[in-house]
C-alpha atoms as a printed R data frame, in Angstrom:
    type eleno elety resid chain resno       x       y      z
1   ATOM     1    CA   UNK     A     1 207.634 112.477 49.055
2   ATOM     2    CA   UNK     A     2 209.012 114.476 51.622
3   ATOM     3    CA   UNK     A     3 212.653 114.963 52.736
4   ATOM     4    CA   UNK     A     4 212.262 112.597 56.234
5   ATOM     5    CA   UNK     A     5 210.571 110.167 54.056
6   ATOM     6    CA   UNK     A     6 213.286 109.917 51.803
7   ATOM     7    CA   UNK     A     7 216.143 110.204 54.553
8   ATOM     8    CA   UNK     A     8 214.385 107.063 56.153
9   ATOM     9    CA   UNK     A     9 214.055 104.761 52.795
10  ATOM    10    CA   UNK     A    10 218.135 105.413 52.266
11  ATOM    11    CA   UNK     A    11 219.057 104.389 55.852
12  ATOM    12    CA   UNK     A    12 216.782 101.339 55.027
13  ATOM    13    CA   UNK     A    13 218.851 100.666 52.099
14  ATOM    14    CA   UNK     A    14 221.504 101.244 53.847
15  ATOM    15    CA   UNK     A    15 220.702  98.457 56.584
16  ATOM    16    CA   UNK     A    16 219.815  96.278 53.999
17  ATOM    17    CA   UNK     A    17 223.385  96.612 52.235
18  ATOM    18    CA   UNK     A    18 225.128  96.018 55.704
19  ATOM    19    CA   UNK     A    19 223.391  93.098 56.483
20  ATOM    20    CA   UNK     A    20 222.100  91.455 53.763
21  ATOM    21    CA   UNK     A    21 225.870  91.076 51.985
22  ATOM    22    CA   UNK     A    22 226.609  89.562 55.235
23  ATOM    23    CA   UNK     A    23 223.631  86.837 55.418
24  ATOM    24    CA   UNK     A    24 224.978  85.965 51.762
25  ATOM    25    CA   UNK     A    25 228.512  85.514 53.218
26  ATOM    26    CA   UNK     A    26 227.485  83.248 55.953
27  ATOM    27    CA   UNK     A    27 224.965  81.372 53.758
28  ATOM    28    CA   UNK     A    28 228.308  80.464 51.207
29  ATOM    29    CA   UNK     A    29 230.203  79.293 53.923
30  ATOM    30    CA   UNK     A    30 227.946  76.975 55.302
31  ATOM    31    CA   UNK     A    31 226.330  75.913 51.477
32  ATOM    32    CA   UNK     A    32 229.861  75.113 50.664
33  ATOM    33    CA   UNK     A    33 230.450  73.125 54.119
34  ATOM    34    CA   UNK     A    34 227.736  71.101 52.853
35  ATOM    35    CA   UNK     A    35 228.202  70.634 49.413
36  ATOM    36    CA   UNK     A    36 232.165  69.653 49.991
37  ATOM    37    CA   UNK     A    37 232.373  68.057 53.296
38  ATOM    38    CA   UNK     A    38 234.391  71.343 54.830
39  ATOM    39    CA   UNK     A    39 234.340  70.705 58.569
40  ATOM    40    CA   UNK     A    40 235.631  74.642 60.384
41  ATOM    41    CA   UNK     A    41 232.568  76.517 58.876
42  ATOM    42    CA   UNK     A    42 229.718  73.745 60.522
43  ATOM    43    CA   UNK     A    43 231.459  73.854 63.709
44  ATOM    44    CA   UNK     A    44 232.683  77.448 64.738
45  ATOM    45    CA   UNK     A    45 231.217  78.687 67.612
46  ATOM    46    CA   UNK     A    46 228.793  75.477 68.285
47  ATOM    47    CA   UNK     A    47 225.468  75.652 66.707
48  ATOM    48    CA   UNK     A    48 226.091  75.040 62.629
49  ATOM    49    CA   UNK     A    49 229.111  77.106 62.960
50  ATOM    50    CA   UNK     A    50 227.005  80.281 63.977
51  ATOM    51    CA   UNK     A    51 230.195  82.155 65.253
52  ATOM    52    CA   UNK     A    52 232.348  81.509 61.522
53  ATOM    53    CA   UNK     A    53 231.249  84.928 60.016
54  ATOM    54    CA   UNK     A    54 232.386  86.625 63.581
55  ATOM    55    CA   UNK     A    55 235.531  84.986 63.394
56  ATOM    56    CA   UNK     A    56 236.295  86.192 60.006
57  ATOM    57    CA   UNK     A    57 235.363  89.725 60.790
58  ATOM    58    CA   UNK     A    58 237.750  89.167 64.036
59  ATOM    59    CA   UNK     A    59 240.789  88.034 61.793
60  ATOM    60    CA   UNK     A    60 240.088  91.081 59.291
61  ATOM    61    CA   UNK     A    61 240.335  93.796 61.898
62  ATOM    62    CA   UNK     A    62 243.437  92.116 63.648
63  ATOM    63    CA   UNK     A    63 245.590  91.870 60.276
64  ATOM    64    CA   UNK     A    64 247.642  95.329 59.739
65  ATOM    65    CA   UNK     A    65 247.445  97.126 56.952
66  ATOM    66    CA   UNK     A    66 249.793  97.097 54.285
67  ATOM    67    CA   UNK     A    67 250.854  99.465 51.666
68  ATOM    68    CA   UNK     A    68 253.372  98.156 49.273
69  ATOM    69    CA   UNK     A    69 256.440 100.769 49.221
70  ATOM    70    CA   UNK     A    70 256.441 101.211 45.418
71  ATOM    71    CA   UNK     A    71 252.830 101.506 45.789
72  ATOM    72    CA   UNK     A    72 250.000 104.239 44.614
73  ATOM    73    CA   UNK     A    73 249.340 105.024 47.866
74  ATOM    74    CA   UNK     A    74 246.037 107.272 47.665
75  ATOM    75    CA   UNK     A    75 244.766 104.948 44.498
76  ATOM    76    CA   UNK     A    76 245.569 101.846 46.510
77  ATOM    77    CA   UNK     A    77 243.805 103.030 49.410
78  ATOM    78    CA   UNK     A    78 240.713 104.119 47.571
79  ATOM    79    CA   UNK     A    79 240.515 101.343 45.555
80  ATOM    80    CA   UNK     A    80 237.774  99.327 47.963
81  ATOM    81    CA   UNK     A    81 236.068 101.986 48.720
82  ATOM    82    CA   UNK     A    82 235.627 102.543 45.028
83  ATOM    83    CA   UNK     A    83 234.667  98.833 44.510
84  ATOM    84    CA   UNK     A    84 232.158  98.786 47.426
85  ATOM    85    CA   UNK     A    85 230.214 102.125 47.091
86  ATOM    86    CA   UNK     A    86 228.472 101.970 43.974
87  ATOM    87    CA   UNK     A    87 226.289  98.915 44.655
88  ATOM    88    CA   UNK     A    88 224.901 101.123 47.983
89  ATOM    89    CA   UNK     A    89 223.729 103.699 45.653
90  ATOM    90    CA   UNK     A    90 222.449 100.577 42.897
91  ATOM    91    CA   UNK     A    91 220.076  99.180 46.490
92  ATOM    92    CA   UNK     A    92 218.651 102.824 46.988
93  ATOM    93    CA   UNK     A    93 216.462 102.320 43.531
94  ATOM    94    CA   UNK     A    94 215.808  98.855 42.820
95  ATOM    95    CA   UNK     A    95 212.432  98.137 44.450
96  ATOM    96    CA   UNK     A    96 211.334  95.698 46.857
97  ATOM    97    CA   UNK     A    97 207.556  96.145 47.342
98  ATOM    98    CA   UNK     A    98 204.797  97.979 45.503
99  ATOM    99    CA   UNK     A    99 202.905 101.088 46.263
100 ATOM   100    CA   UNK     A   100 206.447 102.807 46.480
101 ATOM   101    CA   UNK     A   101 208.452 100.772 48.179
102 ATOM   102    CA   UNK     A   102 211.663 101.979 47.143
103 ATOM   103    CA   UNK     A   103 214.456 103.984 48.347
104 ATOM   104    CA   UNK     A   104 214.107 106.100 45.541
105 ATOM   105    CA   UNK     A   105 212.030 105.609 42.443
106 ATOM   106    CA   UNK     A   106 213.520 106.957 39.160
107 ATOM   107    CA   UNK     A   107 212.359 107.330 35.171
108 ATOM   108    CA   UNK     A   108 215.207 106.088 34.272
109 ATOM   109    CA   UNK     A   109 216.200 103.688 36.921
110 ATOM   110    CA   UNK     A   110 217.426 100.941 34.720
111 ATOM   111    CA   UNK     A   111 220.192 103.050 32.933
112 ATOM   112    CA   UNK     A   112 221.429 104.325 36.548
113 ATOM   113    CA   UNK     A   113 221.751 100.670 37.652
114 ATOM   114    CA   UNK     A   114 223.692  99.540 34.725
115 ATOM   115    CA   UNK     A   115 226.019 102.758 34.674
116 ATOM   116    CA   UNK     A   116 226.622 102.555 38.834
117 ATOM   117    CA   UNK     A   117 227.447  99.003 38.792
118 ATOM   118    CA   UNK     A   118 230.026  99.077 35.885
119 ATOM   119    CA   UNK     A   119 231.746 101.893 38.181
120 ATOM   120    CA   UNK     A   120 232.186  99.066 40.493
121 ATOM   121    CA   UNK     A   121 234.746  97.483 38.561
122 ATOM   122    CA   UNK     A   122 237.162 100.520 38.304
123 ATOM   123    CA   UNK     A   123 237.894 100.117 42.231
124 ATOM   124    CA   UNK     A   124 239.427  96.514 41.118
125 ATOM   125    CA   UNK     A   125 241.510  98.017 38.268
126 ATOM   126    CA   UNK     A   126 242.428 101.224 40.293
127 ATOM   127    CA   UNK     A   127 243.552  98.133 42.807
128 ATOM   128    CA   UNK     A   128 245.229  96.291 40.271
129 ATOM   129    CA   UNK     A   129 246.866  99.385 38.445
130 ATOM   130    CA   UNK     A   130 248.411 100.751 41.955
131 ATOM   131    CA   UNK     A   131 249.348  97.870 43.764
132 ATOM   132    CA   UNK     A   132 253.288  97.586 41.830
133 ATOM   133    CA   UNK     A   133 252.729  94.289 41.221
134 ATOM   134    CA   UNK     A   134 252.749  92.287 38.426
135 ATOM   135    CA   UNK     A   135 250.212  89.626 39.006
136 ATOM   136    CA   UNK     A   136 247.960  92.025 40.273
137 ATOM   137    CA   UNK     A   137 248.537  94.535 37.196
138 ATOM   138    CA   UNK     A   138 247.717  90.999 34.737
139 ATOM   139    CA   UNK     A   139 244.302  90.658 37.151
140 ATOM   140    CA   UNK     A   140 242.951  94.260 36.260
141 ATOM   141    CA   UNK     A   141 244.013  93.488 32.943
142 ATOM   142    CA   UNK     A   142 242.012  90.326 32.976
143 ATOM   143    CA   UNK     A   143 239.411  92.228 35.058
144 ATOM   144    CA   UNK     A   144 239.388  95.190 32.428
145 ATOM   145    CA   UNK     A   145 238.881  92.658 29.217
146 ATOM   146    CA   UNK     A   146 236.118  90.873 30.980
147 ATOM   147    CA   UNK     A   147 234.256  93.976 32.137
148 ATOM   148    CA   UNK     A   148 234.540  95.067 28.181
149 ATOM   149    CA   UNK     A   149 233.360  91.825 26.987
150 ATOM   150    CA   UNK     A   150 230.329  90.748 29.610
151 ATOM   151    CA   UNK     A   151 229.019  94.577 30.179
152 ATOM   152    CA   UNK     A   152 227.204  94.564 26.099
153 ATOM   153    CA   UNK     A   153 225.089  90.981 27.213
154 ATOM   154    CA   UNK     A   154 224.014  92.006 30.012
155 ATOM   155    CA   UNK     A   155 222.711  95.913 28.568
156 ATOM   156    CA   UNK     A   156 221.622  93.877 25.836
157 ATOM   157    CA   UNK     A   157 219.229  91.486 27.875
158 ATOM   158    CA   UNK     A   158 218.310  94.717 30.171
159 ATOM   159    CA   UNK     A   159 217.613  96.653 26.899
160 ATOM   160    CA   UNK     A   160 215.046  93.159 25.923
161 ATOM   161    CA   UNK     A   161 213.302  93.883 29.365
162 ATOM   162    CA   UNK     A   162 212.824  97.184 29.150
163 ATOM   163    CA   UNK     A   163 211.443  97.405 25.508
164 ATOM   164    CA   UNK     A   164 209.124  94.585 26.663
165 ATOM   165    CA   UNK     A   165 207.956  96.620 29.474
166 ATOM   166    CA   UNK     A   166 207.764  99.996 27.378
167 ATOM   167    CA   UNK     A   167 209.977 101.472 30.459
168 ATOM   168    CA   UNK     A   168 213.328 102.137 32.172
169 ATOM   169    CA   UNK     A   169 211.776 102.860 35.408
170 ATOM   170    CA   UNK     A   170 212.216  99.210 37.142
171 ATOM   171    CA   UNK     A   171 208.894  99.863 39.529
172 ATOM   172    CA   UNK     A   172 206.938 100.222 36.255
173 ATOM   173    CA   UNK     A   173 209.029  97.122 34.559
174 ATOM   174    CA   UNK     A   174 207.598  95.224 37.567
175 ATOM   175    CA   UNK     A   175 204.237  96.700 37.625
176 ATOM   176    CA   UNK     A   176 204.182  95.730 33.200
177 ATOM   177    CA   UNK     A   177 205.180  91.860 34.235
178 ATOM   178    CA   UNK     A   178 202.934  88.914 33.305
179 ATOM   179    CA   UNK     A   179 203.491  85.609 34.576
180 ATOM   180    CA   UNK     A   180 203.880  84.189 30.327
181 ATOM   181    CA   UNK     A   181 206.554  86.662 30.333
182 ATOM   182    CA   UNK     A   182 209.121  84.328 32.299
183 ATOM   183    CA   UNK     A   183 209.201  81.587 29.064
184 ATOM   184    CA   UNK     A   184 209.317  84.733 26.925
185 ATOM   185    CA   UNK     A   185 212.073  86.350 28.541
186 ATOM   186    CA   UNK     A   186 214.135  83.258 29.596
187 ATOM   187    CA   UNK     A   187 216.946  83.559 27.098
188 ATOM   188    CA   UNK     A   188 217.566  87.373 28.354
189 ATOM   189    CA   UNK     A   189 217.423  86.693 32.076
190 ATOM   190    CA   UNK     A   190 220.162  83.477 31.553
191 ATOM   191    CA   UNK     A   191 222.274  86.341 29.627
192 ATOM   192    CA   UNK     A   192 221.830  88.970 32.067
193 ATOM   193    CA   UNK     A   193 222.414  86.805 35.344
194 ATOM   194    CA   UNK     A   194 225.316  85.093 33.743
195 ATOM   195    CA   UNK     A   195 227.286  88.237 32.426
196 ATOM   196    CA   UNK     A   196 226.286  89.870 35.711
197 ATOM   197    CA   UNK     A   197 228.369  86.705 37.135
198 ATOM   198    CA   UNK     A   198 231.070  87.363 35.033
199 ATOM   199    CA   UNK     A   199 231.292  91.543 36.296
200 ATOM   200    CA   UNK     A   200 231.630  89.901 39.386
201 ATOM   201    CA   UNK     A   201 234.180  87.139 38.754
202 ATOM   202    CA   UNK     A   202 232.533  84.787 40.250
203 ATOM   203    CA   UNK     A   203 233.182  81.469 39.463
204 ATOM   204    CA   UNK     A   204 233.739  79.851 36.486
205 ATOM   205    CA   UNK     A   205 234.654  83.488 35.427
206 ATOM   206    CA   UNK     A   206 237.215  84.203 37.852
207 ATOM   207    CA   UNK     A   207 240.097  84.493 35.548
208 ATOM   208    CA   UNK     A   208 241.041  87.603 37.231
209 ATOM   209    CA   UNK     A   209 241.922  86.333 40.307
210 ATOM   210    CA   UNK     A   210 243.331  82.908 39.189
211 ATOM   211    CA   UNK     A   211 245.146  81.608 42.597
212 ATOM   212    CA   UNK     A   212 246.597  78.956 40.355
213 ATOM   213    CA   UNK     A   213 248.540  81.450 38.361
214 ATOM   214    CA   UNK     A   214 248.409  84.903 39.499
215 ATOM   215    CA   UNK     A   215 248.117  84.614 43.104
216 ATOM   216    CA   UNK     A   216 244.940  86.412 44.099
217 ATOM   217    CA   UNK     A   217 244.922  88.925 41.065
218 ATOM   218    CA   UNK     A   218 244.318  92.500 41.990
219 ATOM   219    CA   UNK     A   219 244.085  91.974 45.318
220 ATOM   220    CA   UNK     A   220 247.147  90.060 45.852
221 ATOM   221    CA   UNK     A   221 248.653  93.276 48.077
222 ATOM   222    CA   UNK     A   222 245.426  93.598 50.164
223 ATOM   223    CA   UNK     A   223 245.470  92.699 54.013
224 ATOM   224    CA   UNK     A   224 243.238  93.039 56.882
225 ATOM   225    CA   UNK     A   225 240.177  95.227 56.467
226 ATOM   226    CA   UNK     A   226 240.936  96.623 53.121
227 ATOM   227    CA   UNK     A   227 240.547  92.934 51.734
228 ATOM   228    CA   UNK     A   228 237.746  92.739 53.571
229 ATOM   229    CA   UNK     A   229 235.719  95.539 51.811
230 ATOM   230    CA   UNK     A   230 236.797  93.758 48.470
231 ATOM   231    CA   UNK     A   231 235.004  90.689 49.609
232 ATOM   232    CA   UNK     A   232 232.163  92.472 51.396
233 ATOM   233    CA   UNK     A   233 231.761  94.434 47.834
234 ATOM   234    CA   UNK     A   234 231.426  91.076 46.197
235 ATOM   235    CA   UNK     A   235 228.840  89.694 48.542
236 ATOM   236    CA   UNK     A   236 226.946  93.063 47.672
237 ATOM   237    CA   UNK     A   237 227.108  92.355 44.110
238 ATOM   238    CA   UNK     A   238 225.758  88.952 44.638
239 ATOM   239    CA   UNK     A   239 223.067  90.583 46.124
240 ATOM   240    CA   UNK     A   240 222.537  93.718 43.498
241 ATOM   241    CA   UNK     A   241 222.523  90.981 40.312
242 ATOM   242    CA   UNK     A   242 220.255  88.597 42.417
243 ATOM   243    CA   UNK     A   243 217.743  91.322 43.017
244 ATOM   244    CA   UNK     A   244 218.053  93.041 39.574
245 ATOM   245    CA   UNK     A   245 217.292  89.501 37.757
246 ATOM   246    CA   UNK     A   246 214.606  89.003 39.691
247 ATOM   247    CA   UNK     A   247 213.108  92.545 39.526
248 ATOM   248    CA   UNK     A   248 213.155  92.085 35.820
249 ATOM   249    CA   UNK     A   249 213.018  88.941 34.436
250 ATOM   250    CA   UNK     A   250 210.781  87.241 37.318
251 ATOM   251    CA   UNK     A   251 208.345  89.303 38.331
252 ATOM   252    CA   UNK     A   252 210.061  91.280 41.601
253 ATOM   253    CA   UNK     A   253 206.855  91.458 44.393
254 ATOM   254    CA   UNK     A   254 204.378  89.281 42.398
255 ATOM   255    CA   UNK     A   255 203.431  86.498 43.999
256 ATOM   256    CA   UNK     A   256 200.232  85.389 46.085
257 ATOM   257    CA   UNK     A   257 199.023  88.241 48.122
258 ATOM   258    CA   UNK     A   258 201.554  90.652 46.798
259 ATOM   259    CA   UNK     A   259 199.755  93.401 48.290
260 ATOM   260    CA   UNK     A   260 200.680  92.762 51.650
261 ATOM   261    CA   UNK     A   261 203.584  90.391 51.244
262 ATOM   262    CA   UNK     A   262 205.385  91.637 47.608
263 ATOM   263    CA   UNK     A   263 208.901  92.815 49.997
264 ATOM   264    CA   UNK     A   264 208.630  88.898 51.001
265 ATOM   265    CA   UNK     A   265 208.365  87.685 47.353
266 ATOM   266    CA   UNK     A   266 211.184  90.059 46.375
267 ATOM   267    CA   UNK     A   267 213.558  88.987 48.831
268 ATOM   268    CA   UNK     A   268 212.581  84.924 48.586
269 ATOM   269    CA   UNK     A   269 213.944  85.032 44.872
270 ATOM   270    CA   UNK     A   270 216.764  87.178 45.621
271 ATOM   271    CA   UNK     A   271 218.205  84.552 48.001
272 ATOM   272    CA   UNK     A   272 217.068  81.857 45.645
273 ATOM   273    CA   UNK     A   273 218.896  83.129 42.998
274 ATOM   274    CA   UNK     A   274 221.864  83.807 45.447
275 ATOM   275    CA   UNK     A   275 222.282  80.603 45.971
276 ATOM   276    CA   UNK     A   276 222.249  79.524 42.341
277 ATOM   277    CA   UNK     A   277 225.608  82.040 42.566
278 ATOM   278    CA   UNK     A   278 227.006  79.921 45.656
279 ATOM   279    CA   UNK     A   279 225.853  76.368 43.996
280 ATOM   280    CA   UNK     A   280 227.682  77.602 40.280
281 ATOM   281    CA   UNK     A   281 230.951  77.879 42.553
282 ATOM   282    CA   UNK     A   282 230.782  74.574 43.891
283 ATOM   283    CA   UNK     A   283 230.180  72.706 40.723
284 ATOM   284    CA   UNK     A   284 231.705  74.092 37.918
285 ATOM   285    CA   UNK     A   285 235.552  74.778 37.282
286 ATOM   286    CA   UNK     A   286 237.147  78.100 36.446
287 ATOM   287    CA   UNK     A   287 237.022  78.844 32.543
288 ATOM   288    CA   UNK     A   288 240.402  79.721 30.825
289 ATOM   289    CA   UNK     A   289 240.723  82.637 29.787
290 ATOM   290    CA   UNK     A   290 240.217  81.977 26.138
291 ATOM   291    CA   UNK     A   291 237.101  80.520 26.663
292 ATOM   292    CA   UNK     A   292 235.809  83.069 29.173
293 ATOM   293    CA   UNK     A   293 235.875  85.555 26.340
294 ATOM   294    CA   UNK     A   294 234.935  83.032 23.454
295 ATOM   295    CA   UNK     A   295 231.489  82.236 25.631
296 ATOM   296    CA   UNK     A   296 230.549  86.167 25.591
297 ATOM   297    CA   UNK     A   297 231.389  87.419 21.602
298 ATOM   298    CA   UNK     A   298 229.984  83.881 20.054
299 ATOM   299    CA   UNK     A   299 227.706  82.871 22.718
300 ATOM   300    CA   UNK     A   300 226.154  85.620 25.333
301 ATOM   301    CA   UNK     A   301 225.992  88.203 22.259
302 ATOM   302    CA   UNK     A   302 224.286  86.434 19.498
303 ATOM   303    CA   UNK     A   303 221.851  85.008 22.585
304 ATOM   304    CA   UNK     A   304 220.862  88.543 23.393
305 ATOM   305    CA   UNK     A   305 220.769  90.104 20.058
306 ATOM   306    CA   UNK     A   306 218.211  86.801 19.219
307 ATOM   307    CA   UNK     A   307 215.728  87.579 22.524
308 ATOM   308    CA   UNK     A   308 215.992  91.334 21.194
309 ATOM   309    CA   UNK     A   309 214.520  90.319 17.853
310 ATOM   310    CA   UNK     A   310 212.147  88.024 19.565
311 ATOM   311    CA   UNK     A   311 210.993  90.995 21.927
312 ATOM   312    CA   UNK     A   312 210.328  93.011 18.740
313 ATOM   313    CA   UNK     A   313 208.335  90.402 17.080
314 ATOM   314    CA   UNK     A   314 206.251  89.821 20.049
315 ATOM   315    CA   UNK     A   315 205.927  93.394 20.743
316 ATOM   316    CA   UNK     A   316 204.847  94.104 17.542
317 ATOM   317    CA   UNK     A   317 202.540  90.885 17.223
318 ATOM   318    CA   UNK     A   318 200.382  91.653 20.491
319 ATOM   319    CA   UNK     A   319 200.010  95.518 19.757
């Protein structure tokens, strides 16, 4: 692969991670409008409320930005740039199509997605840490326990995958895939997407920014565009878990005629499973935050540990 080849598959990742995040945005808005009877985002602009994700961008750039005196200044401006960055480099490998199409294919792609993404979640404690505030310091505290307690599932599930496969490289975990793997694997992939859920704090695990009791968590001193990127950074990890758990536990670009259509195949489940993330939101209420960590040491944990053993056994019965 030469050096223009490779320039070109980055600045397609890189179109896909300023658009796609976006699509996702716009797709919750109008999923919720639906599902709750909310009347501004069908009706913005005319159309189904085409104009509501320009409108929000419009608002963003028009707020000023604040820096709290008492403030981290440099941390505190970093901070979404921290929490946004990582999931552009996490797009560059995962694949979308076969016969190389990838931003950039690596041996050990696997372990690069699941050390990039947990960098993700510093930019929220740097955020939380700097911001002199008290209910934002208790969010990255939240934020910190949850990362600590959701991050050994979901390596756990990955590590099922990818001892099933015989690879870390998630083009050949693809290429391994057979259809009976989806029953076989089920128990990992509901660990995996749902700790990948709680990384995110998406509801029911958004302890961390509880507007019920600490405000908005660690971005309580956010405005305008800076609170932006923090939101933009969560659409993009909607998108990176949404794509990961369906490169690995559901086959990525198989499907019929996944010669010439496998990018289509890719990106069908990755919305599909995107809007499991939106419909989750809508229906279920926020977990306290006793029972947030409860459901990953006695229930996410033993789960994954059991489809380990069960990957071993079946590894070792078909070889």
């Amino acid at each position: 692969m030469n050096l223009l080849d490779t320039l070109l598959r980055c600045a397609a990742a890189l179109v896909v991670f300023l658009t796609f995040p976006l699509i996702i945005g716009q797709t919750e808005h109008k999923v919720m409008a639906h599902m709750q009877g909310r009347l501004g985002p069908m009706y913005a602009g005319g159309f189904h409320g085409w104009a509501q994700l320009v409108a929000d961008g419009v608002k963003f750039v028009q707020k000023e930005d604040i820096v709290p005196a008492e403030a981290d200044r440099r941390v505190f401006q970093l901070a979404p740039a921290v929490s946004l960055l990582p999931y552009l480099f996490v797009l560059i490998v995962i694949p979308v199509g076969p016969n190389g199409f990838v931003g950039q294919a690596m041996d050990a792609g696997l372990f690069f997605v699941l050390a990039v993404t947990g960098i993700g979640v510093i930019g929220k404690l740097m955020a939380g840490w700097a911001s002199a505030n008290k209910f934002s310091l208790l969010g990255g505290l939240r934020t910190a326990a949850q990362l600590m307690s959701y991050e050994l599932p979901m390596v756990l599930a990955a590590a099922s995958v990818a001892m099933a496969a015989g690879t870390l490289s998630l083009p050949g975990i693809v290429d391994a895939f057979h259809w009976w793997w989806i029953p076989w694997q089920a128990l990992g992939a509901f660990v995996f997407f749902t700790a990948g859920l709680a990384e995110l704090q998406r509801p029911p695990f958004d302890m961390p920014v509880a507007d019920s009791e600490i405000i908005f968590g660690a971005y309580t001193e956010y405005t305008g565009i800076r609170f932006a990127f923090f939101l933009l950074s969560e659409y993009a990890g909607i998108l990176v878990i949404s794509a990961l758990t369906a490169v690995l536990f559901l086959g990525g670009w198989h499907g019929p005629m996944h010669d010439q259509l496998g990018w289509l195949w890719t990106i069908l489940k990755t919305f599909a499973l995107a809007f499991v993330v939106i419909w989750l939101r809508v229906t279920y209420p926020r977990l306290r935050e006793d029972q947030l960590m409860r459901f990953a040491w006695t229930g996410l944990i033993p789960l994954a540990l059991l489809q380990l053993a069960l990957t071993g056994v079946v590894k070792v019965a078909i070889s």
